[in-house]
Short mmCIF file of C-alpha atoms and ligand atoms in Angstrom, two decimals:
data_model
loop_
_atom_site.label_atom_id
_atom_site.label_comp_id
_atom_site.label_asym_id
_atom_site.label_seq_id
_atom_site.Cartn_x
_atom_site.Cartn_y
_atom_site.Cartn_z
CA MET A 215 46.22 23.38 -54.75
CA THR A 216 44.97 20.88 -57.39
CA LYS A 217 46.71 17.22 -57.82
CA ILE A 218 46.26 16.65 -61.28
CA ILE A 219 46.45 13.06 -61.56
CA ALA A 220 46.66 11.21 -64.97
CA VAL A 221 45.84 7.32 -65.37
CA THR A 222 47.79 6.28 -68.66
CA ASN A 223 48.84 3.47 -70.19
CA GLN A 224 49.72 2.69 -73.76
CA LYS A 225 48.43 -1.14 -73.35
CA GLY A 226 44.54 -1.71 -73.16
CA GLY A 227 42.13 -2.90 -71.13
CA VAL A 228 44.18 -2.65 -67.68
CA GLY A 229 41.63 -1.39 -65.47
CA LYS A 230 42.69 2.45 -66.21
CA THR A 231 39.21 3.28 -66.07
CA THR A 232 38.45 1.45 -62.98
CA THR A 233 41.14 2.65 -61.65
CA SER A 234 39.82 6.01 -62.50
CA VAL A 235 36.46 5.80 -61.71
CA ASN A 236 37.51 4.70 -58.09
CA VAL A 237 39.75 6.16 -56.83
CA ALA A 238 37.46 9.10 -57.75
CA TYR A 239 34.98 7.65 -56.58
CA TYR A 240 36.85 7.14 -52.81
CA LEU A 241 38.61 10.42 -53.24
CA ALA A 242 35.15 12.19 -52.74
CA LYS A 243 34.08 10.33 -50.11
CA SER A 244 37.00 11.49 -48.54
CA GLY A 245 36.23 15.01 -48.49
CA LYS A 246 38.18 16.00 -51.36
CA LYS A 247 36.50 17.99 -54.56
CA THR A 248 36.87 16.37 -57.32
CA LEU A 249 36.57 16.31 -60.81
CA LEU A 250 37.02 13.02 -63.11
CA ILE A 251 37.92 13.89 -67.00
CA ASP A 252 37.18 11.03 -69.13
CA PHE A 253 39.67 11.51 -71.60
CA ASP A 254 39.02 8.48 -73.58
CA PRO A 255 36.74 8.19 -76.84
CA GLN A 256 35.20 5.34 -75.72
CA GLY A 257 33.39 7.19 -72.87
CA ASN A 258 33.96 4.38 -70.00
CA ALA A 259 34.30 7.14 -67.11
CA THR A 260 31.05 8.58 -67.97
CA SER A 261 29.00 5.56 -68.60
CA GLY A 262 30.91 3.65 -65.78
CA LEU A 263 28.99 6.86 -63.30
CA GLY A 264 25.83 6.36 -64.96
CA ILE A 265 25.72 9.21 -67.01
CA ASP A 266 23.97 8.63 -70.33
CA LYS A 267 25.84 9.65 -73.28
CA SER A 268 23.62 9.82 -75.79
CA ASN A 269 22.42 13.61 -75.08
CA LEU A 270 24.84 15.90 -74.08
CA SER A 271 25.19 19.06 -75.55
CA ARG A 272 28.98 19.49 -74.12
CA THR A 273 32.07 16.96 -73.62
CA MET A 274 34.99 16.53 -73.63
CA THR A 275 34.82 16.84 -76.99
CA GLU A 276 33.82 20.70 -76.94
CA VAL A 277 36.26 21.76 -74.69
CA ILE A 278 38.96 20.56 -76.51
CA THR A 279 37.62 22.05 -79.88
CA GLY A 280 37.40 25.52 -77.71
CA GLN A 281 34.11 25.06 -78.05
CA ALA A 282 33.04 25.33 -74.76
CA THR A 283 34.81 26.10 -71.07
CA LEU A 284 35.73 22.81 -69.13
CA GLN A 285 33.22 24.77 -66.21
CA SER A 286 30.77 24.41 -68.85
CA ALA A 287 30.80 20.96 -69.40
CA ILE A 288 31.36 19.84 -65.80
CA ILE A 289 28.36 17.75 -64.38
CA GLN A 290 27.90 16.88 -60.75
CA THR A 291 27.30 13.40 -59.91
CA GLU A 292 24.74 11.69 -57.81
CA TYR A 293 28.58 11.79 -54.96
CA LYS A 294 29.12 14.16 -53.10
CA ASN A 295 31.88 15.82 -53.94
CA LEU A 296 32.36 14.15 -57.05
CA ALA A 297 31.67 15.66 -60.73
CA LEU A 298 32.63 14.53 -64.08
CA ALA A 299 33.65 15.80 -67.23
CA PRO A 300 32.17 13.29 -69.67
CA SER A 301 32.76 12.33 -73.05
CA THR A 302 31.85 10.02 -76.10
CA PRO A 303 32.95 8.82 -79.35
CA HIS A 304 32.81 12.30 -80.78
CA LEU A 305 36.44 12.88 -79.26
CA ALA A 306 37.71 10.06 -81.63
CA ASN A 307 37.81 13.10 -84.53
CA THR A 308 39.61 15.92 -82.69
CA GLU A 309 42.85 14.25 -83.18
CA VAL A 310 42.65 14.66 -86.75
CA GLU A 311 41.27 17.70 -85.93
CA LEU A 312 43.85 18.82 -83.89
CA ALA A 313 46.37 18.29 -85.86
CA GLN A 314 47.76 20.99 -86.71
CA ALA A 315 46.51 23.47 -84.70
CA GLU A 316 47.78 26.42 -82.37
CA GLY A 317 48.28 24.42 -79.17
CA ARG A 318 47.26 21.74 -79.58
CA PHE A 319 49.66 19.56 -77.09
CA ILE A 320 48.12 22.49 -74.36
CA ARG A 321 44.58 22.35 -74.75
CA LEU A 322 43.94 20.31 -71.85
CA ARG A 323 46.24 22.72 -68.88
CA ARG A 324 44.33 25.26 -70.76
CA ALA A 325 41.18 24.39 -69.97
CA ILE A 326 41.98 23.27 -66.20
CA ASN A 327 43.86 26.07 -65.46
CA ASN A 328 40.43 28.20 -66.22
CA LEU A 329 39.11 26.16 -63.57
CA GLN A 330 41.38 28.74 -60.95
CA GLY A 331 42.40 25.29 -58.70
CA TYR A 332 38.26 24.85 -57.22
CA TYR A 333 39.07 21.12 -57.63
CA ASP A 334 41.22 19.43 -54.80
CA TYR A 335 41.81 16.24 -57.65
CA ILE A 336 41.36 16.16 -61.03
CA ILE A 337 41.65 12.23 -62.06
CA ILE A 338 42.02 12.14 -65.56
CA ASP A 339 41.14 8.98 -67.69
CA SER A 340 43.06 7.88 -70.80
CA PRO A 341 42.93 6.05 -73.93
CA PRO A 342 45.74 3.34 -74.31
CA SER A 343 47.33 5.15 -77.27
CA LEU A 344 49.97 7.52 -76.65
CA SER A 345 47.94 9.86 -78.87
CA LEU A 346 47.40 13.40 -78.93
CA LEU A 347 44.11 13.27 -76.10
CA THR A 348 46.90 11.02 -73.71
CA VAL A 349 49.99 13.53 -74.71
CA ASN A 350 47.20 16.80 -73.66
CA GLY A 351 46.68 14.61 -70.66
CA LEU A 352 50.12 14.42 -69.54
CA ILE A 353 51.23 17.22 -70.05
CA ALA A 354 48.15 19.02 -67.62
CA ALA A 355 49.05 16.20 -65.06
CA ASN A 356 51.57 16.39 -62.03
CA TYR A 357 51.25 12.71 -61.60
CA ILE A 358 50.91 9.59 -63.69
CA LEU A 359 49.22 6.72 -61.76
CA LEU A 360 50.56 3.64 -64.00
CA PRO A 361 47.97 0.74 -63.79
CA VAL A 362 49.56 -2.71 -64.86
CA GLN A 363 47.88 -5.69 -65.53
CA ALA A 364 49.40 -8.31 -63.76
CA GLU A 365 49.63 -10.64 -66.62
CA PHE A 366 52.78 -12.45 -68.25
CA TYR A 367 52.78 -9.27 -71.27
CA ALA A 368 52.68 -6.54 -68.57
CA LEU A 369 55.82 -4.45 -68.89
CA GLU A 370 56.29 -4.88 -72.99
CA GLY A 371 55.49 -1.28 -74.18
CA LEU A 372 56.22 0.62 -71.08
CA GLY A 373 59.05 1.62 -71.78
CA GLN A 374 57.49 3.98 -75.32
CA LEU A 375 55.38 5.45 -72.39
CA LEU A 376 58.43 6.13 -70.10
CA GLU A 377 59.85 7.59 -73.27
CA THR A 378 57.83 9.92 -74.29
CA MET A 379 56.87 10.75 -69.97
CA LYS A 380 61.16 11.73 -70.29
CA LEU A 381 59.98 13.99 -73.48
CA ILE A 382 57.21 15.40 -71.41
CA ARG A 383 59.43 16.05 -68.53
CA LYS A 384 62.21 18.54 -70.79
CA GLY A 385 59.89 20.10 -72.54
CA LEU A 386 56.00 20.98 -71.60
CA ASN A 387 56.20 20.11 -68.66
CA PRO A 388 59.19 19.63 -65.74
CA GLN A 389 57.38 18.82 -62.98
CA LEU A 390 55.69 15.63 -64.06
CA ASP A 391 56.11 12.94 -61.82
CA LEU A 392 55.29 9.14 -61.03
CA LEU A 393 53.15 8.99 -58.54
CA GLY A 394 53.03 5.52 -58.42
CA VAL A 395 52.76 1.64 -60.26
CA LEU A 396 49.71 -0.32 -59.65
CA PRO A 397 49.49 -3.93 -60.02
CA THR A 398 46.27 -4.88 -61.20
CA MET A 399 43.50 -7.93 -61.61
CA MET A 400 46.03 -10.04 -59.24
CA ASP A 401 45.51 -13.12 -58.17
CA SER A 402 47.43 -14.29 -55.40
CA ARG A 403 46.62 -18.04 -55.76
CA THR A 404 49.03 -17.77 -58.68
CA THR A 405 52.65 -18.08 -59.48
CA LEU A 406 52.53 -16.33 -62.78
CA SER A 407 50.53 -13.16 -61.12
CA THR A 408 53.39 -12.99 -58.29
CA GLN A 409 55.98 -13.70 -60.56
CA VAL A 410 54.74 -10.52 -62.57
CA HIS A 411 54.33 -8.94 -59.37
CA GLU A 412 57.84 -9.32 -57.85
CA GLU A 413 58.80 -7.89 -61.63
CA ILE A 414 57.20 -5.11 -61.56
CA LYS A 415 58.78 -3.73 -58.16
CA LYS A 416 62.07 -5.19 -59.49
CA HIS A 417 62.07 -2.53 -62.98
CA PHE A 418 59.88 0.53 -60.24
CA PRO A 419 61.96 0.24 -56.97
CA ASP A 420 60.54 2.86 -54.11
CA ARG A 421 57.04 3.63 -57.10
CA VAL A 422 54.75 0.76 -56.75
CA PHE A 423 52.24 1.30 -54.44
CA GLN A 424 51.93 -0.99 -51.28
CA THR A 425 48.43 -1.95 -52.78
CA THR A 426 47.26 -4.25 -55.34
CA ILE A 427 44.01 -4.43 -56.96
CA PRO A 428 42.62 -8.53 -56.72
CA ARG A 429 41.23 -9.62 -59.49
CA ASN A 430 37.66 -9.78 -58.63
CA ILE A 431 34.40 -10.01 -60.30
CA ARG A 432 31.93 -6.98 -58.52
CA LEU A 433 34.88 -4.71 -59.82
CA ALA A 434 33.72 -5.62 -64.33
CA GLU A 435 30.09 -5.80 -62.91
CA ALA A 436 29.41 -2.57 -61.48
CA PRO A 437 29.56 -0.68 -64.51
CA SER A 438 27.44 -2.40 -66.11
CA HIS A 439 25.08 -1.17 -63.44
CA GLY A 440 26.67 2.55 -63.42
CA LEU A 441 27.91 2.45 -60.59
CA PRO A 442 31.08 3.00 -58.78
CA VAL A 443 32.00 -1.07 -57.19
CA GLY A 444 31.53 1.52 -53.62
CA ALA A 445 28.25 2.47 -54.50
CA TYR A 446 27.60 -1.18 -55.78
CA ASP A 447 29.15 -3.52 -52.80
CA ARG A 448 30.98 -1.99 -50.87
CA PHE A 449 32.46 -5.10 -48.82
CA SER A 450 33.93 -7.11 -52.10
CA LYS A 451 37.65 -7.11 -51.90
CA GLY A 452 37.86 -5.10 -55.09
CA ALA A 453 36.19 -2.15 -53.24
CA ARG A 454 38.28 -2.54 -50.25
CA ALA A 455 41.47 -2.25 -52.43
CA TYR A 456 40.37 0.85 -54.10
CA LYS A 457 39.68 2.37 -50.97
CA ALA A 458 42.87 1.46 -49.48
CA LEU A 459 44.91 2.56 -52.41
CA THR A 460 42.65 5.74 -51.89
CA LYS A 461 43.86 6.18 -48.51
CA GLU A 462 47.34 5.48 -50.20
CA ILE A 463 47.25 8.15 -53.00
CA ILE A 464 46.30 11.22 -50.26
CA GLY A 465 49.01 9.93 -48.15
CA ARG A 466 51.38 9.57 -50.92
CA ILE A 467 50.64 13.71 -51.87
CA GLY A 468 47.93 14.83 -49.49
P1 ATP B 759 40.78 0.99 -72.25
O1 ATP B 759 41.98 0.74 -72.70
O2 ATP B 759 39.86 -0.42 -73.27
O3 ATP B 759 40.57 1.94 -72.40
P2 ATP B 759 40.51 0.01 -69.58
O4 ATP B 759 42.53 -0.09 -69.14
O5 ATP B 759 40.05 1.71 -68.94
O6 ATP B 759 40.98 -0.14 -70.98
P3 ATP B 759 39.04 -1.18 -67.57
O7 ATP B 759 37.74 -0.71 -68.80
O8 ATP B 759 39.23 -0.37 -66.60
O9 ATP B 759 40.56 -1.74 -68.54
O10 ATP B 759 39.45 -2.86 -67.55
C1 ATP B 759 39.02 -3.60 -68.33
C2 ATP B 759 37.86 -4.82 -68.99
O11 ATP B 759 38.22 -5.79 -67.04
C3 ATP B 759 36.77 -4.08 -67.81
O12 ATP B 759 35.72 -4.77 -68.69
C4 ATP B 759 36.44 -4.04 -66.55
O13 ATP B 759 34.99 -4.21 -65.46
C5 ATP B 759 37.69 -5.20 -65.97
N1 ATP B 759 38.65 -5.40 -64.80
C6 ATP B 759 38.70 -4.06 -64.46
N2 ATP B 759 39.41 -4.81 -63.32
C7 ATP B 759 38.88 -5.21 -62.58
C8 ATP B 759 39.54 -6.48 -61.40
N3 ATP B 759 40.47 -5.83 -60.95
N4 ATP B 759 38.97 -7.52 -62.09
C9 ATP B 759 38.20 -7.88 -62.51
N5 ATP B 759 37.93 -7.30 -63.89
C10 ATP B 759 38.02 -6.02 -63.70
MG1 MG B 760 39.39 2.85 -70.47
#
């Protein structure tokens, strides 16, 4: 069965896209047939894989408005086993367009169902909001991967996300589960990072990944070259961390 993971946190800049791209890359490298769905109008996962957004005829916009199948929007990347469903800023307009539309919460789920289990893993990169798009992602997913930046306000706003998760569980997606909480941009030399890490562990007993992601310049540089960090500098600390995280994910859910 396909495992569908929504990488979600409504807070901006916490490492959602970095996590989505690099986990997808290492899943594919481990032999898992993987689809990365860029579900953020910023399209950072798309450009992070080196895909030029300017001449795409079918993207998640067409998929979600029912003008194209997900299948037809998927691009095979240059990496074995790794496919991408791209997005562009037009995706932002669909929020308004879908506001009153039939089945507006289950558009993504339907689109994924039509793939009939072809992929082992589907990773959904979510926008920094609790928008209709994010909710579509959570209703389509089996799991949430929650990146939390190791900084002072890290846990603020998470209550709202967990509340949304609860509502979705009671309603359209009872099987939605928290796969794990991922401390990102950790700087283990600072007591603040360590304190926040402890705080996160206290808040989410048993759900925090063993692996933490260090603050690492290679992770920030790689997208500007259109590369996952594993293809940019596979021996960097950042690459090794995402490789370890992927192993941990496969260990948890297969
Ligand atoms: P948004 O909410 O805008 O979608 P995001 O949660 O997807 O943001 P990213 O885009 O992954 O966050 O990361 C934000 C910025 O921090 C990017 O410039 C990224 O390259 C950089 N970054 C992410 N993780 C790390 C890290 N571990 N070390 C250093 N820089 C990082
Ligand atoms: Mg992002």
